[in-house]
């Protein structure tokens, strides 16, 4: 079983320059610890995500790591000029000698895309056109495309990815329909729904899967560790409310609710629903194994840095996870 990381890069009390440097030090710990990949969110105009330009931050990740794979989960394609994002993908894949993982989507927040002048009703069509362009441009030497939103005629493609034919594609999904579409595309999948809901999603994904490779089906969860369950839960209960406030920030400003409804305000509630894991190494191993089996997934994705966690608290969780949890999961 491979283990990866998801990171919103949500704001804490640290000055922005210090925040970025501390996140990169945490990423170095993921690299040393043998994690498979580091996946980042793209958000705009919200404290939920401070990697507004994923390629910029990931270029720094490429230079600070040796083995860790990395990529956006996801690029919000309606906010990116497709030809420009193709060039950035190629550069990041070359700079890292083939460690780039390509997550794509339409963007989860219609509020954020509207800030850029994108009609929320156009997001899905723009995403599908951009995806066609990415697939052609990452494997060809010229690009011709004529759609509703994008037009190219014999554009030379000078850059190419290190990985052939292109970096692996990923998508996030929150519904069975989204998981089914991801399977038809042959993309890897990450989901963070309730464990019982994810099983329906992975079943629909496998039934629709059209690829020839073995797909990675990821289960994403908050993870906090301590020597005891009580210690870990105390930290998680303190840290989570800041993330929760940032998650709902734009929706409350605009008087709406997130897709899928509001998230519970307390860590114990998300723990009871399966989305949060906190405890000693033995407890964390038991919870992950049980959830992975129930969800039908083969890739665990931990969100180790969130809310008001300090860098020392995050690094302690990463150290315990690397030493005590990953060896047990590798046997699963």
Protein backbone atom coordinates (compact mmCIF):
# COMPACT_ATOMS: atom_id res chain seq x y z
CA UNK A 1 0.00 0.00 0.00
CA UNK A 2 1.40 3.39 -1.00
CA UNK A 3 0.97 6.42 1.26
CA UNK A 4 0.73 10.01 0.08
CA UNK A 5 -0.08 13.48 1.39
CA UNK A 6 -2.76 16.05 0.65
CA UNK A 7 -2.25 19.70 1.63
CA UNK A 8 -4.68 22.62 1.38
CA UNK A 9 -1.89 24.94 2.53
CA UNK A 10 -4.51 26.64 4.68
CA UNK A 11 -3.45 29.78 6.52
CA UNK A 12 -2.29 29.83 10.13
CA UNK A 13 -0.93 32.65 12.29
CA UNK A 14 2.55 32.57 10.74
CA UNK A 15 3.70 35.40 8.41
CA UNK A 16 3.33 34.32 4.80
CA UNK A 17 7.05 34.00 4.05
CA UNK A 18 7.52 31.88 7.17
CA UNK A 19 4.45 29.81 6.33
CA UNK A 20 5.84 28.83 2.93
CA UNK A 21 9.29 28.01 4.33
CA UNK A 22 7.83 25.84 7.10
CA UNK A 23 5.62 24.00 4.61
CA UNK A 24 8.68 23.26 2.48
CA UNK A 25 10.52 21.91 5.54
CA UNK A 26 7.55 19.64 6.18
CA UNK A 27 7.66 18.53 2.54
CA UNK A 28 11.35 17.66 3.00
CA UNK A 29 10.26 15.41 5.89
CA UNK A 30 7.74 13.68 3.60
CA UNK A 31 10.57 13.10 1.13
CA UNK A 32 12.89 11.65 3.79
CA UNK A 33 10.08 9.51 5.18
CA UNK A 34 9.38 7.70 1.93
CA UNK A 35 5.91 9.04 1.15
CA UNK A 36 4.81 8.37 -2.41
CA UNK A 37 3.41 11.75 -3.47
CA UNK A 38 2.50 15.22 -2.24
CA UNK A 39 -0.79 16.60 -3.60
CA UNK A 40 -1.73 20.27 -3.22
CA UNK A 41 -5.03 22.12 -3.55
CA UNK A 42 -5.61 25.19 -5.70
CA UNK A 43 -7.77 27.90 -4.11
CA UNK A 44 -8.15 31.65 -4.59
CA UNK A 45 -9.20 34.60 -2.39
CA UNK A 46 -9.62 32.37 0.66
CA UNK A 47 -7.53 31.39 3.70
CA UNK A 48 -8.34 27.77 2.86
CA UNK A 49 -5.52 27.62 0.32
CA UNK A 50 -2.36 29.69 -0.05
CA UNK A 51 -0.96 27.88 -3.12
CA UNK A 52 -2.97 30.04 -5.51
CA UNK A 53 -0.37 29.37 -8.21
CA UNK A 54 0.29 25.64 -7.81
CA UNK A 55 3.12 25.55 -10.35
CA UNK A 56 5.09 28.23 -8.48
CA UNK A 57 4.94 26.40 -5.16
CA UNK A 58 5.56 23.01 -6.76
CA UNK A 59 8.67 24.32 -8.52
CA UNK A 60 10.07 24.95 -5.04
CA UNK A 61 8.97 21.46 -3.98
CA UNK A 62 10.84 19.99 -6.95
CA UNK A 63 14.06 21.64 -5.80
CA UNK A 64 13.71 20.68 -2.13
CA UNK A 65 13.02 16.95 -2.67
CA UNK A 66 14.74 13.98 -4.28
CA UNK A 67 12.25 11.09 -4.48
CA UNK A 68 8.84 12.47 -3.54
CA UNK A 69 6.38 12.72 -6.40
CA UNK A 70 4.16 15.81 -6.41
CA UNK A 71 1.41 17.66 -8.21
CA UNK A 72 -1.78 19.67 -7.93
CA UNK A 73 -4.99 18.01 -6.84
CA UNK A 74 -6.15 19.75 -8.89
CA UNK A 75 -5.31 22.42 -11.42
CA UNK A 76 -8.59 24.35 -11.76
CA UNK A 77 -8.48 24.20 -15.55
CA UNK A 78 -11.10 26.91 -16.30
CA UNK A 79 -8.74 29.40 -14.61
CA UNK A 80 -5.68 28.41 -16.65
CA UNK A 81 -4.87 29.07 -20.29
CA UNK A 82 -4.49 25.47 -21.52
CA UNK A 83 -1.38 26.10 -23.60
CA UNK A 84 0.31 27.84 -20.69
CA UNK A 85 -0.49 25.05 -18.25
CA UNK A 86 0.88 22.47 -20.72
CA UNK A 87 4.19 24.31 -20.71
CA UNK A 88 4.24 24.47 -16.91
CA UNK A 89 3.49 20.75 -16.66
CA UNK A 90 6.38 19.95 -18.98
CA UNK A 91 8.78 22.19 -17.09
CA UNK A 92 7.85 20.74 -13.69
CA UNK A 93 8.14 17.18 -14.99
CA UNK A 94 11.56 17.90 -16.52
CA UNK A 95 12.86 19.81 -13.47
CA UNK A 96 11.94 16.85 -11.24
CA UNK A 97 13.14 14.16 -13.67
CA UNK A 98 9.69 12.65 -14.02
CA UNK A 99 8.14 13.05 -10.56
CA UNK A 100 5.11 15.13 -11.56
CA UNK A 101 1.54 13.91 -10.93
CA UNK A 102 -1.12 15.78 -12.92
CA UNK A 103 -4.40 16.46 -11.14
CA UNK A 104 -7.12 18.19 -13.17
CA UNK A 105 -10.66 19.41 -12.50
CA UNK A 106 -13.20 22.14 -13.04
CA UNK A 107 -12.77 23.60 -9.54
CA UNK A 108 -14.92 22.84 -6.52
CA UNK A 109 -15.87 26.45 -5.73
CA UNK A 110 -18.04 28.40 -8.20
CA UNK A 111 -17.40 31.48 -6.04
CA UNK A 112 -13.65 31.36 -6.70
CA UNK A 113 -13.97 30.85 -10.44
CA UNK A 114 -16.53 33.66 -10.67
CA UNK A 115 -13.96 36.05 -9.14
CA UNK A 116 -11.93 35.49 -12.33
CA UNK A 117 -14.88 36.26 -14.58
CA UNK A 118 -15.66 32.62 -15.35
CA UNK A 119 -19.36 31.86 -15.55
CA UNK A 120 -19.93 28.96 -13.13
CA UNK A 121 -22.27 27.37 -15.68
CA UNK A 122 -19.37 27.19 -18.17
CA UNK A 123 -16.89 25.46 -15.87
CA UNK A 124 -17.60 21.90 -16.93
CA UNK A 125 -17.47 22.66 -20.68
CA UNK A 126 -14.25 24.66 -20.24
CA UNK A 127 -12.73 21.82 -18.23
CA UNK A 128 -13.57 19.21 -20.87
CA UNK A 129 -12.15 21.34 -23.70
CA UNK A 130 -8.99 22.10 -21.72
CA UNK A 131 -8.56 18.41 -20.93
CA UNK A 132 -8.69 17.54 -24.63
CA UNK A 133 -6.05 20.19 -25.29
CA UNK A 134 -3.76 18.90 -22.54
CA UNK A 135 -3.92 15.36 -23.85
CA UNK A 136 -3.08 16.46 -27.39
CA UNK A 137 -0.37 18.95 -26.50
CA UNK A 138 1.43 16.65 -24.04
CA UNK A 139 1.87 13.98 -26.70
CA UNK A 140 2.21 15.95 -29.94
CA UNK A 141 4.49 18.44 -31.64
CA UNK A 142 1.77 20.79 -32.91
CA UNK A 143 -1.63 21.74 -31.54
CA UNK A 144 -4.79 22.37 -33.53
CA UNK A 145 -8.08 22.66 -31.68
CA UNK A 146 -11.33 24.53 -32.28
CA UNK A 147 -13.88 24.55 -29.50
CA UNK A 148 -16.40 26.84 -27.89
CA UNK A 149 -13.86 28.46 -25.57
CA UNK A 150 -10.41 27.72 -26.99
CA UNK A 151 -8.99 27.91 -30.51
CA UNK A 152 -5.51 26.90 -31.75
CA UNK A 153 -4.23 26.46 -35.28
CA UNK A 154 -0.91 24.67 -35.87
CA UNK A 155 0.71 25.93 -32.66
CA UNK A 156 4.25 24.47 -32.31
CA UNK A 157 4.74 22.51 -29.07
CA UNK A 158 8.36 23.00 -28.09
CA UNK A 159 8.31 21.50 -24.58
CA UNK A 160 7.62 17.87 -23.75
CA UNK A 161 7.17 15.99 -20.46
CA UNK A 162 9.90 13.77 -19.02
CA UNK A 163 7.42 10.91 -18.49
CA UNK A 164 6.04 9.21 -21.60
CA UNK A 165 3.50 9.63 -22.94
CA UNK A 166 2.69 12.11 -20.14
CA UNK A 167 2.54 12.35 -16.32
CA UNK A 168 -0.19 10.30 -14.62
CA UNK A 169 -3.58 12.01 -14.47
CA UNK A 170 -5.49 12.36 -11.20
CA UNK A 171 -8.90 13.65 -10.19
CA UNK A 172 -10.75 14.25 -6.96
CA UNK A 173 -14.32 13.03 -6.68
CA UNK A 174 -17.10 13.62 -4.18
CA UNK A 175 -19.92 11.66 -5.82
CA UNK A 176 -20.37 8.22 -7.42
CA UNK A 177 -21.00 9.95 -10.76
CA UNK A 178 -17.72 11.83 -10.48
CA UNK A 179 -15.88 8.62 -9.60
CA UNK A 180 -17.44 6.85 -12.59
CA UNK A 181 -16.31 9.64 -14.93
CA UNK A 182 -12.80 9.44 -13.46
CA UNK A 183 -12.76 5.70 -14.14
CA UNK A 184 -13.86 6.17 -17.75
CA UNK A 185 -10.99 8.60 -18.23
CA UNK A 186 -8.53 6.10 -16.72
CA UNK A 187 -7.36 8.64 -14.12
CA UNK A 188 -6.21 7.90 -10.58
CA UNK A 189 -8.71 8.96 -7.92
CA UNK A 190 -8.64 10.58 -4.47
CA UNK A 191 -11.80 10.92 -2.35
CA UNK A 192 -12.47 12.18 1.17
CA UNK A 193 -16.16 11.36 1.62
CA UNK A 194 -17.57 9.17 4.38
CA UNK A 195 -16.03 5.71 4.26
CA UNK A 196 -19.35 4.01 3.48
CA UNK A 197 -19.93 6.44 0.58
CA UNK A 198 -16.47 5.89 -0.85
CA UNK A 199 -17.15 2.17 -1.33
CA UNK A 200 -19.98 3.01 -3.71
CA UNK A 201 -17.65 5.41 -5.50
CA UNK A 202 -14.81 2.90 -5.90
CA UNK A 203 -17.25 0.22 -7.11
CA UNK A 204 -18.60 2.62 -9.76
CA UNK A 205 -15.03 3.63 -10.66
CA UNK A 206 -13.87 0.04 -11.20
CA UNK A 207 -16.93 -0.81 -13.28
CA UNK A 208 -16.19 2.14 -15.59
CA UNK A 209 -12.38 1.95 -15.63
CA UNK A 210 -10.95 1.93 -19.16
CA UNK A 211 -7.22 2.03 -18.50
CA UNK A 212 -4.66 -0.73 -18.90
CA UNK A 213 -2.67 0.12 -15.75
CA UNK A 214 -3.55 -0.64 -12.13
CA UNK A 215 -5.25 2.53 -10.89
CA UNK A 216 -4.53 4.20 -7.58
CA UNK A 217 -7.68 4.78 -5.55
CA UNK A 218 -6.96 7.18 -2.72
CA UNK A 219 -8.65 7.63 0.64
CA UNK A 220 -7.87 11.10 2.09
CA UNK A 221 -8.06 11.72 5.84
CA UNK A 222 -6.88 14.22 8.45
CA UNK A 223 -4.21 12.54 10.60
CA UNK A 224 -2.90 13.59 14.01
CA UNK A 225 -0.71 11.33 16.13
CA UNK A 226 0.61 11.20 19.66
CA UNK A 227 2.05 8.64 22.03
CA UNK A 228 -1.49 8.14 23.35
CA UNK A 229 -4.98 8.53 21.91
CA UNK A 230 -5.79 11.23 24.47
CA UNK A 231 -2.77 13.32 23.49
CA UNK A 232 -3.55 13.13 19.78
CA UNK A 233 -7.23 13.96 20.27
CA UNK A 234 -6.40 16.99 22.41
CA UNK A 235 -4.22 18.42 19.64
CA UNK A 236 -6.72 17.58 16.88
CA UNK A 237 -9.64 19.16 18.75
CA UNK A 238 -7.65 22.38 19.13
CA UNK A 239 -6.30 22.49 15.55
CA UNK A 240 -9.35 21.58 13.47
CA UNK A 241 -11.69 24.57 14.13
CA UNK A 242 -9.38 27.01 12.31
CA UNK A 243 -9.39 24.79 9.20
CA UNK A 244 -13.17 24.51 9.48
CA UNK A 245 -13.57 28.30 9.64
CA UNK A 246 -11.34 28.74 6.59
CA UNK A 247 -13.16 26.01 4.66
CA UNK A 248 -16.49 27.86 5.09
CA UNK A 249 -15.07 31.38 4.74
CA UNK A 250 -16.23 32.25 1.21
CA UNK A 251 -19.49 30.36 1.47
CA UNK A 252 -20.49 32.31 4.58
CA UNK A 253 -19.46 35.59 2.92
CA UNK A 254 -21.84 34.80 0.05
CA UNK A 255 -24.61 33.17 2.07
CA UNK A 256 -24.27 29.76 0.46
CA UNK A 257 -23.11 26.29 1.49
CA UNK A 258 -20.37 24.05 0.03
CA UNK A 259 -21.13 21.27 -2.42
CA UNK A 260 -22.00 18.28 -0.28
CA UNK A 261 -23.15 20.45 2.62
CA UNK A 262 -21.46 22.02 5.63
CA UNK A 263 -18.61 20.18 7.30
CA UNK A 264 -19.04 19.33 11.01
CA UNK A 265 -17.53 22.02 13.28
CA UNK A 266 -15.81 19.66 15.75
CA UNK A 267 -13.05 17.13 15.17
CA UNK A 268 -14.87 14.38 17.07
CA UNK A 269 -17.70 14.64 14.55
CA UNK A 270 -15.45 14.16 11.53
CA UNK A 271 -13.61 11.40 13.38
CA UNK A 272 -16.92 9.60 13.96
CA UNK A 273 -17.71 9.98 10.24
CA UNK A 274 -14.32 8.56 9.26
CA UNK A 275 -12.79 11.73 7.82
CA UNK A 276 -10.46 12.34 10.76
CA UNK A 277 -7.97 9.95 12.37
CA UNK A 278 -6.27 10.77 15.67
CA UNK A 279 -4.50 8.49 18.08
CA UNK A 280 -1.47 6.45 19.02
CA UNK A 281 0.40 4.49 16.34
CA UNK A 282 -1.57 1.33 17.10
CA UNK A 283 -4.88 3.17 16.89
CA UNK A 284 -3.96 4.91 13.64
CA UNK A 285 -2.86 1.65 12.00
CA UNK A 286 -6.09 -0.05 13.03
CA UNK A 287 -8.29 2.81 11.79
CA UNK A 288 -6.53 3.15 8.43
CA UNK A 289 -6.62 -0.57 7.70
CA UNK A 290 -10.30 -0.83 8.58
CA UNK A 291 -11.26 2.20 6.48
CA UNK A 292 -9.18 1.15 3.49
CA UNK A 293 -10.79 -2.28 3.45
CA UNK A 294 -14.31 -0.86 3.80
CA UNK A 295 -13.72 1.83 1.15
CA UNK A 296 -12.09 -0.48 -1.41
CA UNK A 297 -9.07 1.82 -1.80
CA UNK A 298 -5.37 1.03 -2.27
CA UNK A 299 -3.72 4.42 -1.58
CA UNK A 300 -3.88 6.25 1.74
CA UNK A 301 -3.56 10.04 1.61
CA UNK A 302 -2.93 11.81 4.91
CA UNK A 303 -3.56 15.49 5.58
CA UNK A 304 -0.98 16.07 8.31
CA UNK A 305 -0.73 19.89 8.29
CA UNK A 306 -3.90 21.90 8.84
CA UNK A 307 -5.53 24.45 11.11
CA UNK A 308 -3.34 25.89 13.84
CA UNK A 309 -0.93 22.95 14.08
CA UNK A 310 2.63 24.07 14.72
CA UNK A 311 5.48 22.79 12.59
CA UNK A 312 6.79 20.77 15.55
CA UNK A 313 3.38 19.09 15.98
CA UNK A 314 3.20 18.24 12.29
CA UNK A 315 6.75 16.89 12.20
CA UNK A 316 6.06 14.77 15.27
CA UNK A 317 3.04 13.21 13.56
CA UNK A 318 5.07 12.65 10.38
CA UNK A 319 7.88 11.02 12.38
CA UNK A 320 5.53 8.69 14.26
CA UNK A 321 3.67 7.87 11.06
CA UNK A 322 6.89 7.11 9.19
CA UNK A 323 8.40 4.94 11.94
CA UNK A 324 5.33 3.18 13.34
CA UNK A 325 2.50 3.28 10.79
CA UNK A 326 4.02 2.98 7.34
CA UNK A 327 5.82 -0.33 8.04
CA UNK A 328 2.53 -1.81 9.26
CA UNK A 329 0.65 -0.52 6.23
CA UNK A 330 3.28 -1.88 3.84
CA UNK A 331 2.30 -5.36 4.99
CA UNK A 332 -1.36 -4.75 4.09
